[in-house]
Tab-separated table of C-alpha atoms in Angstrom:
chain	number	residue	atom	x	y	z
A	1	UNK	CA	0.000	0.000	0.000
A	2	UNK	CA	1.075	3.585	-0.920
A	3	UNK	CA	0.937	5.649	1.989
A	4	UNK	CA	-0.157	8.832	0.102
A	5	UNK	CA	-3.575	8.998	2.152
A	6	UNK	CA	-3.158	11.677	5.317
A	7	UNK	CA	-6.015	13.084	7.278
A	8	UNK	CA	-5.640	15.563	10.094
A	9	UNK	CA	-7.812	18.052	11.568
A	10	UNK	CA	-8.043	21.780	10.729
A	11	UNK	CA	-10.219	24.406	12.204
A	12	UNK	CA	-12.261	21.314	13.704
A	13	UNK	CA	-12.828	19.883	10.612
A	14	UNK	CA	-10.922	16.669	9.373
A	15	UNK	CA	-8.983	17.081	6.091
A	16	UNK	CA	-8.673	14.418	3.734
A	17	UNK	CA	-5.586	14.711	1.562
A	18	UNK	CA	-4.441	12.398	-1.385
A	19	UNK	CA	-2.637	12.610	-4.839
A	20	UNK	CA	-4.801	12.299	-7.389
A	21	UNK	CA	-3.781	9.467	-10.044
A	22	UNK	CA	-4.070	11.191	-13.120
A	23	UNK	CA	-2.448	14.716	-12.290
A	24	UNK	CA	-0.014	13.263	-9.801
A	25	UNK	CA	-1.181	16.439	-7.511
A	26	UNK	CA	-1.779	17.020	-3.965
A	27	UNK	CA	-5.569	17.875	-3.642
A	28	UNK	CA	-6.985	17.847	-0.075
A	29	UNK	CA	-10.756	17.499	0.907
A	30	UNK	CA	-12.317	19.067	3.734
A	31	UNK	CA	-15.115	17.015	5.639
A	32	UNK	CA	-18.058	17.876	7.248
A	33	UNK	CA	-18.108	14.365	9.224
A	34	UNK	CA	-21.689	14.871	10.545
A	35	UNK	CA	-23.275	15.379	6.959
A	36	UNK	CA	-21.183	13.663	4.692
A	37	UNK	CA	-21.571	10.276	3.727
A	38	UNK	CA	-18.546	7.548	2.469
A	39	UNK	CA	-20.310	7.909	-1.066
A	40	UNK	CA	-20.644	11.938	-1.340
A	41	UNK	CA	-16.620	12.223	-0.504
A	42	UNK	CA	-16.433	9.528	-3.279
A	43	UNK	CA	-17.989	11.310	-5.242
A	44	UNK	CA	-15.980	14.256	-4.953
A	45	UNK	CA	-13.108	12.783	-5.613
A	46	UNK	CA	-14.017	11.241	-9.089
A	47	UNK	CA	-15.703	14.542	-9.804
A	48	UNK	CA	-11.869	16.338	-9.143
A	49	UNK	CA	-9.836	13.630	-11.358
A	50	UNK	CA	-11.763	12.681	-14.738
A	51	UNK	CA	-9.063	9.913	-14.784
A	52	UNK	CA	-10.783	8.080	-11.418
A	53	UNK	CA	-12.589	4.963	-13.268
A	54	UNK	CA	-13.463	3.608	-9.707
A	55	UNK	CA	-13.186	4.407	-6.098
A	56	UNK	CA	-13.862	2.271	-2.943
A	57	UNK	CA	-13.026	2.517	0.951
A	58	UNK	CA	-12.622	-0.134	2.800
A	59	UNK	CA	-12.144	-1.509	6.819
A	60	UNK	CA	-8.859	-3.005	8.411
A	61	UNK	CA	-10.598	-6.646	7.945
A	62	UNK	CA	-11.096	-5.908	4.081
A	63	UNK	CA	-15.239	-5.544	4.240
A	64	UNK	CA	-16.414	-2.733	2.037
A	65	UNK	CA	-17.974	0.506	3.571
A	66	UNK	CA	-21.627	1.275	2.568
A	67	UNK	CA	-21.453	4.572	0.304
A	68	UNK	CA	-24.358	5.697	3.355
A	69	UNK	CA	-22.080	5.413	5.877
A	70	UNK	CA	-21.188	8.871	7.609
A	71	UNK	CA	-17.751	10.433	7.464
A	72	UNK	CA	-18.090	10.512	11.068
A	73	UNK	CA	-17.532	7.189	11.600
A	74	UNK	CA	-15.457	6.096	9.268
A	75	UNK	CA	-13.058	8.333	10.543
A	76	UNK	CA	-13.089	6.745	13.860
A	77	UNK	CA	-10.867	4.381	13.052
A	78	UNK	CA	-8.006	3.070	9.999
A	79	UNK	CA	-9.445	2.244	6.534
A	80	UNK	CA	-8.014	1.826	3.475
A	81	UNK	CA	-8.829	4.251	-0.045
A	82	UNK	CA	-9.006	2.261	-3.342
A	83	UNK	CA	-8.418	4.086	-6.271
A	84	UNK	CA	-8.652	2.633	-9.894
A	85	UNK	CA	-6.186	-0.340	-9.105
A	86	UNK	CA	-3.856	1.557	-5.881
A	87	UNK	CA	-4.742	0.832	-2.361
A	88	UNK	CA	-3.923	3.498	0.315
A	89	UNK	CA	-3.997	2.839	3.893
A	90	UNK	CA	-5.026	5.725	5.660
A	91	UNK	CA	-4.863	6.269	9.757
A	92	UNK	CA	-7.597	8.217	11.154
A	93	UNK	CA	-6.186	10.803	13.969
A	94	UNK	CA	-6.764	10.137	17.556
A	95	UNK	CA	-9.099	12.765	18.903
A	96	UNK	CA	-8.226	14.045	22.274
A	97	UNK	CA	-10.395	12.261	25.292
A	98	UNK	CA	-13.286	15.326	25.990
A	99	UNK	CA	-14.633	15.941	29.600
A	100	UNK	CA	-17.760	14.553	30.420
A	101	UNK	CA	-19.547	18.065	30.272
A	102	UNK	CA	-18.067	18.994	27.268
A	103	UNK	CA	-19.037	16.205	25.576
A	104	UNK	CA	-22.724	16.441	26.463
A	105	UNK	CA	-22.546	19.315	25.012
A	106	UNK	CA	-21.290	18.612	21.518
A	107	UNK	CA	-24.087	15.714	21.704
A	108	UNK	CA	-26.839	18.548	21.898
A	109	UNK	CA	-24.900	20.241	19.458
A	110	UNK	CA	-25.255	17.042	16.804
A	111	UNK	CA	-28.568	17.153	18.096
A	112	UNK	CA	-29.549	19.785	17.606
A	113	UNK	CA	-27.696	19.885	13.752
A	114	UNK	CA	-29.463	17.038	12.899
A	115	UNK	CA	-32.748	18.924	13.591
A	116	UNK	CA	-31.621	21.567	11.878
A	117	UNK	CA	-30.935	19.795	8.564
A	118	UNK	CA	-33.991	17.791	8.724
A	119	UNK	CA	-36.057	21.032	8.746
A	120	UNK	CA	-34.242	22.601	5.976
A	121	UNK	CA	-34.898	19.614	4.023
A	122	UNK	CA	-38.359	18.107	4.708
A	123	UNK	CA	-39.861	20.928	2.093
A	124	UNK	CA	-37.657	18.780	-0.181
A	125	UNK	CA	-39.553	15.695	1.476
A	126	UNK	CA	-42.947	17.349	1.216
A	127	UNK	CA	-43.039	18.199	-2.657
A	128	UNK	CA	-41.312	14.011	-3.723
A	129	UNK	CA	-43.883	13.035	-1.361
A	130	UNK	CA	-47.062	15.089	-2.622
A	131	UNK	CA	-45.801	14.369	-6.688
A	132	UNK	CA	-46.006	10.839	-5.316
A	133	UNK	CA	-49.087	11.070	-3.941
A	134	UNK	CA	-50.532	13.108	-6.975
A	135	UNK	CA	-49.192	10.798	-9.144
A	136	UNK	CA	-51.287	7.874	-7.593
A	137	UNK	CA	-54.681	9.863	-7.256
A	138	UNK	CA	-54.447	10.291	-11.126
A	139	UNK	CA	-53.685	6.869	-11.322
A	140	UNK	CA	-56.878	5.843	-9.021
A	141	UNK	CA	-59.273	7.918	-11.030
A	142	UNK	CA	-58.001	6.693	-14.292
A	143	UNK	CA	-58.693	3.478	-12.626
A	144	UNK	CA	-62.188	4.494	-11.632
A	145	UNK	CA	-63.367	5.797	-14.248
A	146	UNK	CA	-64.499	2.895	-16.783
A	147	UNK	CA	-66.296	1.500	-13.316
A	148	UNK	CA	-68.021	4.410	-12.222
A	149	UNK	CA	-69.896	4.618	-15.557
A	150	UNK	CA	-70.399	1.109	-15.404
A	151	UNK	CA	-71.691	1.797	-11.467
A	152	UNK	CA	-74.125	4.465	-12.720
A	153	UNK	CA	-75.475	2.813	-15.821
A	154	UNK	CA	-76.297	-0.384	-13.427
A	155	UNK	CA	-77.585	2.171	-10.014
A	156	UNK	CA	-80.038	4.177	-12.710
A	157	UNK	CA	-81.736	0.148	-14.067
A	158	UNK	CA	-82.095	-0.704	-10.454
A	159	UNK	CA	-83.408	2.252	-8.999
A	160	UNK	CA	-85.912	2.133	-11.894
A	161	UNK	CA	-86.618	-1.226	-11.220
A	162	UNK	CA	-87.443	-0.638	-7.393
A	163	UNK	CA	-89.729	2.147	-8.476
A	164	UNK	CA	-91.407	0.422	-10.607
A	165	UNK	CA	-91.783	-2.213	-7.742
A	166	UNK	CA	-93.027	0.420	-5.096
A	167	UNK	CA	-95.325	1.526	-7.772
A	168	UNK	CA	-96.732	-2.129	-8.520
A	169	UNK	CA	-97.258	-2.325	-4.879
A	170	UNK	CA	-99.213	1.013	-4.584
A	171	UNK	CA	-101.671	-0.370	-7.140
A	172	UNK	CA	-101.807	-3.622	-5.990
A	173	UNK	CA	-103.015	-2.188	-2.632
A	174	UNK	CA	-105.294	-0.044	-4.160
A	175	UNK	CA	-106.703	-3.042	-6.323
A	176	UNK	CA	-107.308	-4.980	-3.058
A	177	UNK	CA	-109.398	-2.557	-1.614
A	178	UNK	CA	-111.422	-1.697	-4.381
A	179	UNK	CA	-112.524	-5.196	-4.769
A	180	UNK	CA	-113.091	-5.272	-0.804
A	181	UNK	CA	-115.576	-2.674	-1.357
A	182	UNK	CA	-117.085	-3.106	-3.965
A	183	UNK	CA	-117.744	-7.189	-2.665
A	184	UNK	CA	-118.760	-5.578	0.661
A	185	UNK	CA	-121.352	-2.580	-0.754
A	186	UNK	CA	-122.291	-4.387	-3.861
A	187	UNK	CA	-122.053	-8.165	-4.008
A	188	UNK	CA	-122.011	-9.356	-0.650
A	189	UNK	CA	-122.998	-7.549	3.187
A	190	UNK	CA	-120.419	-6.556	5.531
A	191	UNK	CA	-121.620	-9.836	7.917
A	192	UNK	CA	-119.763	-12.171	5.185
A	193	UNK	CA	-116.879	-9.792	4.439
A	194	UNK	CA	-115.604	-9.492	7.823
A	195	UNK	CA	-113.737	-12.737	8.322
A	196	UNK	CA	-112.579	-12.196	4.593
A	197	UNK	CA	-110.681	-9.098	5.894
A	198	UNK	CA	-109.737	-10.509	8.917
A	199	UNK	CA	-107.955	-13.560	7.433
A	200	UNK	CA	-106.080	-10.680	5.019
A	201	UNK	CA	-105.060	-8.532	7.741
A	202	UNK	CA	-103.803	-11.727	9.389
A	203	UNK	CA	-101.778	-12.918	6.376
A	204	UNK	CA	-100.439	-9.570	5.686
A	205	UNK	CA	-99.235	-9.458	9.684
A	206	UNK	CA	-97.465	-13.170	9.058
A	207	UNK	CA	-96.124	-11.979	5.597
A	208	UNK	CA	-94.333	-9.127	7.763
A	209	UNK	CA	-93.430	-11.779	10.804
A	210	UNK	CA	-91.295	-13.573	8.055
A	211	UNK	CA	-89.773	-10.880	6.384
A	212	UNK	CA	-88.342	-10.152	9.714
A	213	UNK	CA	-87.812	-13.953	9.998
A	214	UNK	CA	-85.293	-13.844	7.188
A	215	UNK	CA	-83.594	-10.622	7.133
A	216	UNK	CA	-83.547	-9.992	11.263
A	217	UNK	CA	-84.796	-6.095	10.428
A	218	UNK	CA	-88.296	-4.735	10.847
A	219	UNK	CA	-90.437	-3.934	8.067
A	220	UNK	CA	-89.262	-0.249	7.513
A	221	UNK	CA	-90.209	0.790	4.041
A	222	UNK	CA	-87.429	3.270	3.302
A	223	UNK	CA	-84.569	0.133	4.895
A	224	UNK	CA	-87.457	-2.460	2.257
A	225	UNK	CA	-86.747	-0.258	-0.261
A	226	UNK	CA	-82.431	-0.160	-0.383
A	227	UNK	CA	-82.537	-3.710	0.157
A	228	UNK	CA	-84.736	-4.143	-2.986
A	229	UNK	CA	-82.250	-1.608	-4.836
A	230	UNK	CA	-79.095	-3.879	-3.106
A	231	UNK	CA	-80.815	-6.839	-4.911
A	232	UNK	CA	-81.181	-5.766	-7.739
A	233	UNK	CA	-77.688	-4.143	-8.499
A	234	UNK	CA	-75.918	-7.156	-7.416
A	235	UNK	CA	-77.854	-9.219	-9.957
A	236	UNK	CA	-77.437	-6.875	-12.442
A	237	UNK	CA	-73.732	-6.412	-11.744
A	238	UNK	CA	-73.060	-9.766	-12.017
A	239	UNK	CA	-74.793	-9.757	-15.561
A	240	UNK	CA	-72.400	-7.176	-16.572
A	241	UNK	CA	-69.792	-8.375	-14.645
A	242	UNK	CA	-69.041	-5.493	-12.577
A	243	UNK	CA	-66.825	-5.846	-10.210
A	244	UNK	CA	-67.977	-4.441	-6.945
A	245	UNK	CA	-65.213	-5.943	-4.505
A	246	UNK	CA	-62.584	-3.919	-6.909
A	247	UNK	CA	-64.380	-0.636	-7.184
A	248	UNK	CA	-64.863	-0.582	-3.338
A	249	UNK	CA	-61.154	-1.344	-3.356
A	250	UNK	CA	-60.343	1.759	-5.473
A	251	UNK	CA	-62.503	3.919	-3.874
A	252	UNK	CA	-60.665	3.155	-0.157
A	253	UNK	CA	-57.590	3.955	-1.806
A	254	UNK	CA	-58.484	6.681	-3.356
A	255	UNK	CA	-59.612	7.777	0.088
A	256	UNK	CA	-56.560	7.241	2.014
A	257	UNK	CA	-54.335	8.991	-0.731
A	258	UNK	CA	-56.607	12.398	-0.499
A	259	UNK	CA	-56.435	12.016	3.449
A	260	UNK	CA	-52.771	11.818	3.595
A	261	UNK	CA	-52.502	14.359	0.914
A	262	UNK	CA	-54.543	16.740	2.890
A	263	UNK	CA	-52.847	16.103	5.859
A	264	UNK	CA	-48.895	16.788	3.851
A	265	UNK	CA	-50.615	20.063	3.246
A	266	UNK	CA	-51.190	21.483	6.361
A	267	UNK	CA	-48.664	23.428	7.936
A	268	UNK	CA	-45.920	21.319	9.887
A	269	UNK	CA	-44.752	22.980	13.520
A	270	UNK	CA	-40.840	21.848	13.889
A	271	UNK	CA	-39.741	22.503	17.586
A	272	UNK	CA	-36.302	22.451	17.827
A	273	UNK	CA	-34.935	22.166	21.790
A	274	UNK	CA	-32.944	24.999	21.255
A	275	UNK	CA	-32.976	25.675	24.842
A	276	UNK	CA	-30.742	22.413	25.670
A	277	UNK	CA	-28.083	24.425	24.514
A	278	UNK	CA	-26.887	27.048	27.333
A	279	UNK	CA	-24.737	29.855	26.573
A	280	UNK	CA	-22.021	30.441	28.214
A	281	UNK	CA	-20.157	33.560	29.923
């Protein structure tokens, strides 16, 4: 190994200095070990020599370093810097031992500089996250379209159907008590046509017994009347072969996205415990 690697500390700041390959000059690289990861210093170096096919860092037991790892801790200890086809073994400088109080404090300072660049950045967050989120609502309503014209064309035949029903039932009704009276005033006396309307009121009470029988509800007629309409759209969906399981599934998605879009849009409140830090005389 070439040891043309050196990194010491300036201002606070570690300083990465190498000779690049193709130039054969000394170019050093100041860190920001807190923000910058193994892959952005990388980067910078390839971006400084054209010449750089490939660059890699590596630990003392030869694993390779993720590119997401933070300068930070790479630096805590010795790694080596491959460069095209030349390996460098670099030795991180031991950092003076800090008092306990002192380092507390530099912890609230990383603290609080991690805060800090998470608030400059989540508007960065916000707008990938609402395209996103954009992106799938058009998505859902191309999706929904076809089957909410379907949905309409088969809601309109069964809520015609149902009122023709109702209808049917209004004039059946009135049929059945036209013939009462006319059997009662004109054909027969009220003495014979008694029990008739007895036994009728009767049936009609039993009729209602078992429709509660079967469905568990009472005879309501506006609850009679949507589970008519149910019946008849599920038959006539499964004619068409609509599928209602997969519209209902669209539709709750379609839901969720504009509820967590309209919650990305309201205002966020980013409290930063500033007053951890204490200044001091």
């Amino acid at each position: 190994p070439l040891p043309e690697v050196t990194v010491h500390y300036r201002y606070g700041l570690p300083v990465v200095t190498l000779t690049l390959p193709t130039r054969g000059e000394r170019c050093q690289f100041t860190i920001k070990p807190m923000v910058v990861t193994v892959g952005a210093f990388l980067q910078d170096v390839e971006r400084e020599d054209k010449g750089i096919e490939k660059a890699e860092v590596f630990a003392r037991d030869g694993s390779k370093v993720s590119d997401a790892t933070l300068m930070e801790v790479l630096l805590m200890n010795d790694f080596k810097l491959v460069i095209n086809s030349k390996t460098y073994s670099v030795s991180s400088p031991k950092k003076g031992k800090l008092s306990s109080e002192h380092a507390t404090e530099m912890e609230d300072i990383k603290s609080l500089v991690h805060r800090l660049f998470v608030a400059i950045h989540i508007e960065d967050h916000q707008v990938r996250k609402e395209r996103e989120l954009l992106q799938k609502l058009e998505y859902l309503k191309e999706q929904l379209l076809p089957l909410e014209q379907m949905k309409d064309r088969i809601a309109d035949s069964a809520d015609a159907k149902t009122s023709r029903l109702l209808w049917v039932g209004l004039a059946l009704m009135s049929t059945q008590g036209g013939a009462l009276a006319w059997l009662t005033w004109w054909v027969y006396s009220w003495d014979i046509m008694e029990p008739v309307t007895y036994f009728i009121t009767y049936g009609s009470a039993m009729a209602f017994y078992a429709y509660f029988v079967l469905t568990k509800q009472d005879y309501i007629y506006p609850h009679a009347k949507d589970r008519q309409f149910l019946h008849y759209f599920y038959r006539k969906s499964k004619s068409q072969r609509f599928n209602v399981q997969q519209y209902n599934k669209l539709k709750e998605d379609l839901a969720e996205a504009e509820e967590s879009l309209r919650r990305l849009r309201q205002p966020l409140q980013l409290r930063l415990p500033i007053q951890q830090i204490n200044d001091k005389d």
